[in-house]
Tab-separated table of C-alpha atoms in Angstrom:
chain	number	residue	atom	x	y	z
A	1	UNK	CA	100.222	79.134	128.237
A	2	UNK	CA	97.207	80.547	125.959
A	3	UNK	CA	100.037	82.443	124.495
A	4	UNK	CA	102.047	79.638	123.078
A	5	UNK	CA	98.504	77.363	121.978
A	6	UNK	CA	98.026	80.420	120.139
A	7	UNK	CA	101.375	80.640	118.272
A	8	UNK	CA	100.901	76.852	117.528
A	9	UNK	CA	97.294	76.994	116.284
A	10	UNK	CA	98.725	79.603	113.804
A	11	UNK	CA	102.366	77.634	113.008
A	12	UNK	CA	100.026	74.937	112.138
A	13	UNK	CA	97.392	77.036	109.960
A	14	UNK	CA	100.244	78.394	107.910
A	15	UNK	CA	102.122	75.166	107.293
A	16	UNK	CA	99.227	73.098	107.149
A	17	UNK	CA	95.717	74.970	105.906
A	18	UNK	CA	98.043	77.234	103.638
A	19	UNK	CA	96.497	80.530	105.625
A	20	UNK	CA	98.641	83.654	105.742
A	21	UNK	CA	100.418	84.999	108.753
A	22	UNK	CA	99.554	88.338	108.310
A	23	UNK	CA	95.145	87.264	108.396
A	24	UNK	CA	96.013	84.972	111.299
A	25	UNK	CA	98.127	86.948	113.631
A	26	UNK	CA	95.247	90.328	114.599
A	27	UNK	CA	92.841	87.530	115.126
A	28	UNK	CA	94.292	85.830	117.956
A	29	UNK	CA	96.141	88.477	119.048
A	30	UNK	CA	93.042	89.502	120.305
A	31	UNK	CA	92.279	86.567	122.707
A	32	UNK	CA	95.713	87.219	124.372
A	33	UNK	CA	96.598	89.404	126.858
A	34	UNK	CA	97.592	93.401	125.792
A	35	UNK	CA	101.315	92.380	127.235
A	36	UNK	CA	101.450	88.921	125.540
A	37	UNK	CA	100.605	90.395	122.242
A	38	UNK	CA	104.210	91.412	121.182
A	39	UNK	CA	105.106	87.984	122.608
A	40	UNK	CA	102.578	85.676	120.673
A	41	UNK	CA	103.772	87.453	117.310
A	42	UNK	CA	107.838	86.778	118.117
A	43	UNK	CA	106.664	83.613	118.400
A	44	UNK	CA	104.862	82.965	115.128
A	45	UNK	CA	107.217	84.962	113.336
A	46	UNK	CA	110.420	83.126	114.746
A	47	UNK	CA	108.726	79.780	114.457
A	48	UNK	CA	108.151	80.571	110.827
A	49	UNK	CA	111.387	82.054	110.033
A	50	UNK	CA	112.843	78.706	111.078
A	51	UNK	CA	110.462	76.565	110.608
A	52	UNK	CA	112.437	73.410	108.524
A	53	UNK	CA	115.217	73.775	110.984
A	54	UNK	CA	113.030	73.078	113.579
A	55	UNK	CA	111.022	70.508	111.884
A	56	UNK	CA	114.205	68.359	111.060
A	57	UNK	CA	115.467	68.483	114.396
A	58	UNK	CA	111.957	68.057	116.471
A	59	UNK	CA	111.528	64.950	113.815
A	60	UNK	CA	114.373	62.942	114.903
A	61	UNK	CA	113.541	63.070	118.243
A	62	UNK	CA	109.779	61.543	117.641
A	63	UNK	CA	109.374	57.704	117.118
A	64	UNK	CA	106.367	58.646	114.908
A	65	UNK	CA	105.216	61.983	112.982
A	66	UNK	CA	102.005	63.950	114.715
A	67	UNK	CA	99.603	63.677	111.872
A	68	UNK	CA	96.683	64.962	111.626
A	69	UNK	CA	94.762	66.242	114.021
A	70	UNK	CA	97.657	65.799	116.180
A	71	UNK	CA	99.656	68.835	113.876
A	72	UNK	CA	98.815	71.686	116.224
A	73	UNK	CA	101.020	69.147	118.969
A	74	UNK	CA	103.437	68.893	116.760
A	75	UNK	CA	103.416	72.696	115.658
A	76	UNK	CA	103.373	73.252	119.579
A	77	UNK	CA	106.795	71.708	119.559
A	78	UNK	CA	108.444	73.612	117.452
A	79	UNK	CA	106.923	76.524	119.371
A	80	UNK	CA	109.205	75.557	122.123
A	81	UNK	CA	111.567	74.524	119.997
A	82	UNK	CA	112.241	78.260	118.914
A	83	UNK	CA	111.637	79.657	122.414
A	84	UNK	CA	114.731	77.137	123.655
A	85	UNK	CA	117.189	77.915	120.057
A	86	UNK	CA	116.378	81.483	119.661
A	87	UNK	CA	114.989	83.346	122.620
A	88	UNK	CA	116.227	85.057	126.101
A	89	UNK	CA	113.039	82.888	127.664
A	90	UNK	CA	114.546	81.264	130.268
A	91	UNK	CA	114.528	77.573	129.630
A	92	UNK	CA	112.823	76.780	132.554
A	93	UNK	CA	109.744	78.825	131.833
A	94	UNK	CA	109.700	78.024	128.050
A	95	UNK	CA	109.392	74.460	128.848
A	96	UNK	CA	106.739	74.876	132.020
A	97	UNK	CA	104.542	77.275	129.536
A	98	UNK	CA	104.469	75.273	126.038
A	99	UNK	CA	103.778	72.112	127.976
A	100	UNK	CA	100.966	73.619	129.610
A	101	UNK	CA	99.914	74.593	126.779
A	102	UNK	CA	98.685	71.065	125.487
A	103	UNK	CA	95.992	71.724	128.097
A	104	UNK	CA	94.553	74.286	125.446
A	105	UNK	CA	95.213	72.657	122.608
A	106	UNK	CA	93.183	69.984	124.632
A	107	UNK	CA	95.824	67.459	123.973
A	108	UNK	CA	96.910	66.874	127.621
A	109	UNK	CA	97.767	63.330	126.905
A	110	UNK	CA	101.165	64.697	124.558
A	111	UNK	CA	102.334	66.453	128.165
A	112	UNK	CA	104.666	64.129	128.293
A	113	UNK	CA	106.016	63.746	124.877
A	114	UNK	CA	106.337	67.686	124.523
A	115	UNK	CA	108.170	67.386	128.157
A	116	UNK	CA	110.748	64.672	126.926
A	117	UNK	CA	111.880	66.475	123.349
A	118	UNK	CA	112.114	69.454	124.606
A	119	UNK	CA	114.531	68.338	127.247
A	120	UNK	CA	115.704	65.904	124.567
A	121	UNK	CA	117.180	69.066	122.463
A	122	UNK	CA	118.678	70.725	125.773
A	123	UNK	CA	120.720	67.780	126.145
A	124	UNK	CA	121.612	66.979	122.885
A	125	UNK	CA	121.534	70.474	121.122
A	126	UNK	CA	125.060	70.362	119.707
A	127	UNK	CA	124.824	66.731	118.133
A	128	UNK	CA	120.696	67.596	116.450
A	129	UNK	CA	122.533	70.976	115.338
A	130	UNK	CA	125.099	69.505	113.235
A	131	UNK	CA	123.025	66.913	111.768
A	132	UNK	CA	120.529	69.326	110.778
A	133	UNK	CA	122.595	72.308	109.801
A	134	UNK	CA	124.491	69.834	106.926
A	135	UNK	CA	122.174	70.571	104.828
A	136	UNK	CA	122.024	74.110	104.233
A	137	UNK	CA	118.881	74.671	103.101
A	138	UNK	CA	117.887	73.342	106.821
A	139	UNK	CA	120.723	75.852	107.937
A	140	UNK	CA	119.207	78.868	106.581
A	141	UNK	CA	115.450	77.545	106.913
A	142	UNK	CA	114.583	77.645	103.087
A	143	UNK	CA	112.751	75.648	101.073
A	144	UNK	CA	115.085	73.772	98.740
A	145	UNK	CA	113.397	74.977	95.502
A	146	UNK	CA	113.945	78.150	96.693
A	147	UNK	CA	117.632	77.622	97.657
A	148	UNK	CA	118.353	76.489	94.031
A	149	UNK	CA	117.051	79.288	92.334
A	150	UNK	CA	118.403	81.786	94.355
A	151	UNK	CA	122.002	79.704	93.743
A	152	UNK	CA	121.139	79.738	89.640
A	153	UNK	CA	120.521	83.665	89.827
A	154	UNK	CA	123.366	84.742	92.402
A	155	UNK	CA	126.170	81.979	92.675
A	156	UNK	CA	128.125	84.518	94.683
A	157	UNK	CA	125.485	86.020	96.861
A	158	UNK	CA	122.865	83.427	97.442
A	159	UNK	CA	123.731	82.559	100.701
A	160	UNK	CA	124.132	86.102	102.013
A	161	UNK	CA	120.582	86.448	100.538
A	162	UNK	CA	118.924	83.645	103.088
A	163	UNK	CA	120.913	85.085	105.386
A	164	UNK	CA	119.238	88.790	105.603
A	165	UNK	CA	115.563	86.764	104.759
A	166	UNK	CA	116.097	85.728	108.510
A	167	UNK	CA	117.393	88.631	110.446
A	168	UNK	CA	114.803	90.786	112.259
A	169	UNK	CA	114.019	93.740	109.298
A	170	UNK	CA	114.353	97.219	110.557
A	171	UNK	CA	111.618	99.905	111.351
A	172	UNK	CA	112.034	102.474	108.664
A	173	UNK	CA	110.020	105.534	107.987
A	174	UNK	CA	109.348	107.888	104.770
A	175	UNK	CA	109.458	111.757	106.206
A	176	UNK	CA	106.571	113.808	104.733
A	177	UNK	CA	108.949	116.898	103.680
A	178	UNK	CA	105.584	118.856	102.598
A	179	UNK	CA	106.005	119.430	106.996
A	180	UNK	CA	109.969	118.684	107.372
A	181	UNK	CA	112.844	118.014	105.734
A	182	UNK	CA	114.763	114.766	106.192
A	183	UNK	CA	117.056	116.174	108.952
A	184	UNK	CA	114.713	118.243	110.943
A	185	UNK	CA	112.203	115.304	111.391
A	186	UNK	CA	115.527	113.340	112.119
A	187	UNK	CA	116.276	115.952	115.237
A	188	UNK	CA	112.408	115.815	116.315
A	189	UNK	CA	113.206	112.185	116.878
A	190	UNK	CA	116.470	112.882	118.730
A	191	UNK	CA	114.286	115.305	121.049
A	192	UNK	CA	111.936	112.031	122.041
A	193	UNK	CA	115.369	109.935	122.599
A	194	UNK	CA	114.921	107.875	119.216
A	195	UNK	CA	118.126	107.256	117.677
A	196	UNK	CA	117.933	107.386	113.217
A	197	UNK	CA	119.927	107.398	110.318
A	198	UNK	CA	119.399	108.689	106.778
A	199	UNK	CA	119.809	106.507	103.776
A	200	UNK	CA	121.695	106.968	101.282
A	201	UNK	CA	119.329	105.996	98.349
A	202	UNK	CA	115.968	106.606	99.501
A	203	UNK	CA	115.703	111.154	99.885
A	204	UNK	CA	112.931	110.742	102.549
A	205	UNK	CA	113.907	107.488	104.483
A	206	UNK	CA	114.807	107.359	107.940
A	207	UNK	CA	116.197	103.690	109.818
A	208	UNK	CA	115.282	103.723	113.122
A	209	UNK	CA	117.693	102.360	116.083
A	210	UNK	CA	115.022	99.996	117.073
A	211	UNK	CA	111.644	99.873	116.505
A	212	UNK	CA	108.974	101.947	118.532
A	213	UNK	CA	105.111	102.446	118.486
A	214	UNK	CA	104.090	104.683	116.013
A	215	UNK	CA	102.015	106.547	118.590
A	216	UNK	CA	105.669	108.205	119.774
A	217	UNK	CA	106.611	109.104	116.447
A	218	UNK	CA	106.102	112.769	116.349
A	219	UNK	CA	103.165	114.005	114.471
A	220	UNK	CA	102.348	110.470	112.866
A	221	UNK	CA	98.492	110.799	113.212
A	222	UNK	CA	98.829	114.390	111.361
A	223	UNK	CA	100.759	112.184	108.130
A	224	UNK	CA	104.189	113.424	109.455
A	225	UNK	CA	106.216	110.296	108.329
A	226	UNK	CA	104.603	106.556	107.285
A	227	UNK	CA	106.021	103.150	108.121
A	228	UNK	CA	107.824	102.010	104.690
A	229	UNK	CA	110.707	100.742	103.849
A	230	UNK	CA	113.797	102.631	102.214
A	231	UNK	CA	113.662	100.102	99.322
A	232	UNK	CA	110.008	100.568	98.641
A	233	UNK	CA	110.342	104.580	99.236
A	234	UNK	CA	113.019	104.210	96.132
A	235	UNK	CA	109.490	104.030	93.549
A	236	UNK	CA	108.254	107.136	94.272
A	237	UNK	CA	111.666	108.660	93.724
A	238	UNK	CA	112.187	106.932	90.259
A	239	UNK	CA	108.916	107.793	88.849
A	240	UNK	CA	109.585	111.342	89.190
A	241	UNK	CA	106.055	112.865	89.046
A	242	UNK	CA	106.071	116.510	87.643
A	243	UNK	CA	103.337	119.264	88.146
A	244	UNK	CA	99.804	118.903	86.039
A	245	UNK	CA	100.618	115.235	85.051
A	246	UNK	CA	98.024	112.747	85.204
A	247	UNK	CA	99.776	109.440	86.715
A	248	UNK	CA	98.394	105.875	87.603
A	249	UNK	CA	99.314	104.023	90.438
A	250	UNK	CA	98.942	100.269	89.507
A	251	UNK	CA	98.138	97.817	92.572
A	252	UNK	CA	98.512	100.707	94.371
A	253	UNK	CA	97.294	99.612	97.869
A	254	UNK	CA	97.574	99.403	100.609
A	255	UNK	CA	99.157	102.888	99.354
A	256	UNK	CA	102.409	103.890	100.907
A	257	UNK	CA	104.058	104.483	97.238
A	258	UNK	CA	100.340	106.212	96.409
A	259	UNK	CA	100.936	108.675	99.541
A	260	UNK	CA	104.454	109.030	98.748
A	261	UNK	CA	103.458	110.324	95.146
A	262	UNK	CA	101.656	113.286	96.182
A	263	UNK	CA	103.799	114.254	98.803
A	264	UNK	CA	107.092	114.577	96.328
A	265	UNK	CA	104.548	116.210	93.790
A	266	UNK	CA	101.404	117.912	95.099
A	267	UNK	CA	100.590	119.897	91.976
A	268	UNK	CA	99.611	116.709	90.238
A	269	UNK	CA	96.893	117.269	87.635
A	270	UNK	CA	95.363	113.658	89.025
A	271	UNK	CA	96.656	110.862	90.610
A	272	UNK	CA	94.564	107.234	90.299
A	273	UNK	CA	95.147	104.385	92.176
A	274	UNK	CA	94.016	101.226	91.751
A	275	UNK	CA	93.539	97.725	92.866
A	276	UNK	CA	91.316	94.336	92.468
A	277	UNK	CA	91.107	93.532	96.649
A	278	UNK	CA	88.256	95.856	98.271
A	279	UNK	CA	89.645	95.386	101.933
A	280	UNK	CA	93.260	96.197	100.885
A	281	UNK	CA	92.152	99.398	98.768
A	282	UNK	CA	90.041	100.317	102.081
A	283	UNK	CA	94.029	100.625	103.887
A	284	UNK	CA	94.582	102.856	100.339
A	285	UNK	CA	91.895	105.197	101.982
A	286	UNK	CA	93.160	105.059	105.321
A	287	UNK	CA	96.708	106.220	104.448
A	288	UNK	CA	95.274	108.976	102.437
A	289	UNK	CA	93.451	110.543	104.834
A	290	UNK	CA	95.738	110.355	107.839
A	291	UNK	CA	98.030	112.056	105.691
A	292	UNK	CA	95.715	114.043	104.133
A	293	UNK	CA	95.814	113.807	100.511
A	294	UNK	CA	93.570	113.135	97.694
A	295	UNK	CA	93.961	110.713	94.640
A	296	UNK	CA	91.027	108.586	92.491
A	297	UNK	CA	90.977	105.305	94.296
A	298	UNK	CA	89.436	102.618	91.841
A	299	UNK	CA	88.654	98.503	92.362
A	300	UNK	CA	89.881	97.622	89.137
A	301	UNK	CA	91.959	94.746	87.407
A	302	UNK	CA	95.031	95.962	86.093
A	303	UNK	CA	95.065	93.728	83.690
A	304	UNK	CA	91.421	94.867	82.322
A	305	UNK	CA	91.831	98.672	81.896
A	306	UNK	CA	89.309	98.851	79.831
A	307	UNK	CA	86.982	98.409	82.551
A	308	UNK	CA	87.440	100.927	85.099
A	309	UNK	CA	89.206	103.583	82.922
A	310	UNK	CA	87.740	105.502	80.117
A	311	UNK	CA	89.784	108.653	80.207
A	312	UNK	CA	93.136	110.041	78.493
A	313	UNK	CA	96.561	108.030	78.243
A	314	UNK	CA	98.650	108.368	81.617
A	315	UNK	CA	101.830	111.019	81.655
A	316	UNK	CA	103.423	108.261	83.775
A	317	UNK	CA	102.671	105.224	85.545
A	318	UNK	CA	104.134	103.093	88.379
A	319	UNK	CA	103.373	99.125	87.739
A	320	UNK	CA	103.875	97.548	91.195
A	321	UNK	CA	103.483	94.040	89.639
A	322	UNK	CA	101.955	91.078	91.485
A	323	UNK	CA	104.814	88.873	92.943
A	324	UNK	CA	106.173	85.944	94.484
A	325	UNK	CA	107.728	88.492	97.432
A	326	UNK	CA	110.758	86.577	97.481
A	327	UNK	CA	112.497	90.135	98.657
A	328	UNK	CA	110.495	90.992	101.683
A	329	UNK	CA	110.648	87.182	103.332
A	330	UNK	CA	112.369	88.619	106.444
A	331	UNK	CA	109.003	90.685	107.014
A	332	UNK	CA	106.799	88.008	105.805
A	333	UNK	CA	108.570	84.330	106.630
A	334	UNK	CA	105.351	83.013	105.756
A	335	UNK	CA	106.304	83.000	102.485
A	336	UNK	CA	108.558	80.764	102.485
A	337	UNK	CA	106.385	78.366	103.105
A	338	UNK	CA	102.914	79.418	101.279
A	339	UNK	CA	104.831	79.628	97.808
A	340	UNK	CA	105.419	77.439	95.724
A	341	UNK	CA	107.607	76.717	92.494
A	342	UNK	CA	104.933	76.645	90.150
A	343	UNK	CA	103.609	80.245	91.517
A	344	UNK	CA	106.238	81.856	89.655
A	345	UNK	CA	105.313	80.753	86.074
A	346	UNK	CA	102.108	81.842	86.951
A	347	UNK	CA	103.147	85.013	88.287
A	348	UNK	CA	105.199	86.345	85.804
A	349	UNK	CA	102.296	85.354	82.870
A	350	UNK	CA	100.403	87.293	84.928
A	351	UNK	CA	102.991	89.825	85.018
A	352	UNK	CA	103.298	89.814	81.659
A	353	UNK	CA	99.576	90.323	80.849
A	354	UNK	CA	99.354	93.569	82.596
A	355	UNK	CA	102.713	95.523	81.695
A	356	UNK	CA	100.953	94.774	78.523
A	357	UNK	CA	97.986	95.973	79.112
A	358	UNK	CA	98.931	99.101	81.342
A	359	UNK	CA	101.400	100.025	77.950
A	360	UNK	CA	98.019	100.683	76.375
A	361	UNK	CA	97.168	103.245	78.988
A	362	UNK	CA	100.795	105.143	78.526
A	363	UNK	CA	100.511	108.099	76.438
A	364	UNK	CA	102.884	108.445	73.562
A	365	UNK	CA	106.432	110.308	75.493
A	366	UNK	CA	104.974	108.529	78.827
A	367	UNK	CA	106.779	106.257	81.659
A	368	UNK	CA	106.301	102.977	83.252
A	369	UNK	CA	108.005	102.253	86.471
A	370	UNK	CA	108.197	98.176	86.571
A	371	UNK	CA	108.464	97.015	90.407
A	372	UNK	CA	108.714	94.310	92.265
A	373	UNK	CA	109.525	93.000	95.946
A	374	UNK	CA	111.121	90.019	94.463
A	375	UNK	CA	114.481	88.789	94.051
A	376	UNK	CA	113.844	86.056	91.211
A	377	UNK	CA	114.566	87.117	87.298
A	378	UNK	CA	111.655	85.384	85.806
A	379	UNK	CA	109.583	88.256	87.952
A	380	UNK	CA	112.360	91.166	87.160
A	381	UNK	CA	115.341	90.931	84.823
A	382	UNK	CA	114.024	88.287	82.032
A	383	UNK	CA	110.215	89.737	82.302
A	384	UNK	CA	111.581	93.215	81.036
A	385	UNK	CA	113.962	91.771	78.721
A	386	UNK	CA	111.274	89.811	77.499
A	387	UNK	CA	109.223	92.550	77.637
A	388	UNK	CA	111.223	95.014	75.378
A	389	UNK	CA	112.061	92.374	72.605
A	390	UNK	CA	108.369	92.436	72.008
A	391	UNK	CA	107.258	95.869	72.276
A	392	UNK	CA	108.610	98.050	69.034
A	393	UNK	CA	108.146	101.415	71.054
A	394	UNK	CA	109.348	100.819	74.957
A	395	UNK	CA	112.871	102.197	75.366
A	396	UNK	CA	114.429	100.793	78.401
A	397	UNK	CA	115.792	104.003	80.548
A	398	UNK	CA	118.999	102.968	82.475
A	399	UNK	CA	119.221	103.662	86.078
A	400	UNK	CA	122.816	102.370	86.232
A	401	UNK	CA	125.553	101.860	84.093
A	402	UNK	CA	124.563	98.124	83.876
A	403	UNK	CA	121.312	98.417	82.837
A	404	UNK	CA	120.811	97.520	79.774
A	405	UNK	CA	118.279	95.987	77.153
A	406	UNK	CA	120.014	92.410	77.499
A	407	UNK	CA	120.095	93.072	81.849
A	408	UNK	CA	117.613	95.636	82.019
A	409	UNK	CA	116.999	97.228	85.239
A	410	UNK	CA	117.919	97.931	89.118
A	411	UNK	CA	118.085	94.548	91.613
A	412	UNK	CA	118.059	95.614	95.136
A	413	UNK	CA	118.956	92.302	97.304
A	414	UNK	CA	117.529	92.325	101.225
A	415	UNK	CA	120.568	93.090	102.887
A	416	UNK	CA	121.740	93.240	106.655
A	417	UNK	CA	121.983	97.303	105.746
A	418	UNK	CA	118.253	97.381	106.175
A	419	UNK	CA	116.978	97.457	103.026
A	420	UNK	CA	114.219	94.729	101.588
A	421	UNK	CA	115.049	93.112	98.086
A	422	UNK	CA	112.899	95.069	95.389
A	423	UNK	CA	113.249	95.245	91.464
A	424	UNK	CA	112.879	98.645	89.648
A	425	UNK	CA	112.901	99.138	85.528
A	426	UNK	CA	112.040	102.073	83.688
A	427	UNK	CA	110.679	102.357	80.432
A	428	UNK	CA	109.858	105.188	78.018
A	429	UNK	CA	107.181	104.947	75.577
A	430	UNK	CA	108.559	106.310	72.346
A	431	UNK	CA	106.777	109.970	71.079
């Protein structure tokens, strides 16, 4: 009962208040029960990932909306809603719990109404399916702004894109081969009973068969492996840090790619790392020292060098821009639902401001890694294009035969391999 309230009083901060899943979720996890906890965040994140699908189909079964303060009912619904489309809760006991759970949201009146559409849908679930599902930006649970531009940048793979947004991501983890190498660590886990693969793009990445604590993951607390996915591990990889360089990490926290840097290159000269947001540069720390490593760790605005960096040019820097996320939406279906269409003009001037900016801080023979967890070509593809045509001394460096000046750079799309969506371009700064 307290567990479903909760997933509703979050459903309803998201959609309504505009609050993010990922500040929501710890907090009320904590006024649940230890064993409810993985429950209560299935919950939000299924409710989320299918939110409009939900909405359209709990709306035709109300005479009226639940406006609001009547939204965390309403958000309570499509709680249930989820448990009854999606779940192995038996029907029985997802109905019994979410309309008990009025009594929390202290709107025991709505007992019955829950009561009636929830049985409503059991009844009727093929005939609300196929109304809803005509649409199929209701079928795939995307906002339609979204849906377009995702059509207008991959006619051929758009749907498969909103597809892997909603499947359940994968647990991946980056080895630490200054301990192991890929496939020892990869037999360590087979000597615990937990099945991985190796991918065949990221040198350090390891899929898991299903997810686990990280407690069981051997030698985690001593910065064996990290949590990170294969696509993000890729960044690392690409920027290719050599002994005695001096390299920048740009919006570096909360620091996987930072940690990642100085384990594929530990005879760095320095490695800085910045970042504007205080708490998230505190996870920077965090990361560091579990694993043990050292870098500079700066609050800074990466678009304002000037004011938290007064030393030499940078041999090579990673630029993991600001973005809409629009590749990582399977880990983070808030997103769908906190952006908006206007974000993206805003995010890519921003964008633009600081690969500017951060060119200034290249040294003359230097690299910039341009990266994004994105999906959209205003962000990735037309930024660096754009980018290029106005800078007289960036040559683009081709990481596939494709990439070129007119369709510069690398688009990884989330797929059902396991992989998130992420953006890669790099650029040499002529000598």
């Amino acid at each position: 009962m307290k567990t479903r309230a909760a997933a509703a009083n979050i459903v309803h901060r998201v959609i309504n208040q505009g609050q993010s899943l990922s500040a929501l979720l710890p907090r009320y996890q904590q006024e649940v029960a230890t064993k409810d906890r993985a429950l209560l965040q299935e919950l939000c994140f299924g409710t989320l990932r299918w939110y409009s699908r939900l909405d359209a189909m709990a709306k035709q079964l109300l005479d009226k909306p639940l406006k609001g303060k009547y939204q965390p009912v309403h958000a309570l619904l499509l709680v249930g809603l989820y448990q009854l489309l999606y779940t192995r809760v038996p029907a029985h006991a997802a109905l019994a719990e979410t309309v008990a759970a009025c009594k929390q949201l202290k709107a025991d009146p709505f007992k019955g109404l829950v009561n009636g559409v929830l049985r409503n849908v059991q009844r009727r679930q093929q005939e609300l399916e196929e109304k809803v599902d005509a649409l199929p930006q209701l079928r795939q649970a995307h906002p339609n702004w979204l849906m377009k531009r995702l059509q207008q940048a991959y006619p051929e793979q758009w749907q498969a894109i909103m597809a892997a947004n909603n499947c359940h991501p994968p647990m991946w983890i980056r080895v630490n081969e200054t301990h192991h190498s890929r496939d020892q660590y990869m037999a360590l886990l087979a000597e615990q009973g937990i099945e991985a693969s190796a991918d065949p793009l990221a040198a350090q990445a390891l899929r898991l068969g299903r997810p686990v604590d990280v407690t069981t993951l051997p030698g985690f607390s001593e910065g064996h492996c990290s949590v990170q996915d294969a696509a993000a591990q890729i960044a690392a990889q690409l920027l290719d840090p050599q002994p005695g360089e001096l390299i920048l990490d740009a919006c570096a926290a909360p620091g996987g790619k930072t940690a990642h840097i100085l384990e594929r290159q530990p005879a760095l000269k320095q490695l800085v790392a910045i970042d504007m947001d205080a708490d998230r540069l505190e996870r920077v720390h965090q990361n560091l020292d579990r694993i043990g490593l050292e870098a500079t760790v700066l609050q800074g605005d990466a678009a304002r060098p000037q004011d938290w960096w007064q030393g030499p040019q940078f041999d090579r820097i990673l630029l993991d821009a600001p973005c809409s996320a629009t590749g990582v939406i399977r880990r983070h279906p808030d997103i769908k639902w906190l952006r908006r269409p206007e974000d993206i003009a805003q995010l890519a001037a921003l964008q633009s401001q600081i690969l500017d900016a951060q060119w200034q801080q290249l040294k003359p023979g230097g690299m910039l890694l341009y990266a994004t967890c994105s999906v959209l070509p205003d962000e990735n593809r037309e930024q660096v294009k754009a980018f290029l045509a106005r800078t007289p001394d960036a040559l683009l460096q081709p990481l596939h035969d494709g990439d070129t000046p007119q369709q510069p750079g690398w688009q990884l799309l989330p797929d059902e391999h396991g992989r998130d969506g992420f953006y890669y371009a790099k650029i040499a700064k002529q000598a």
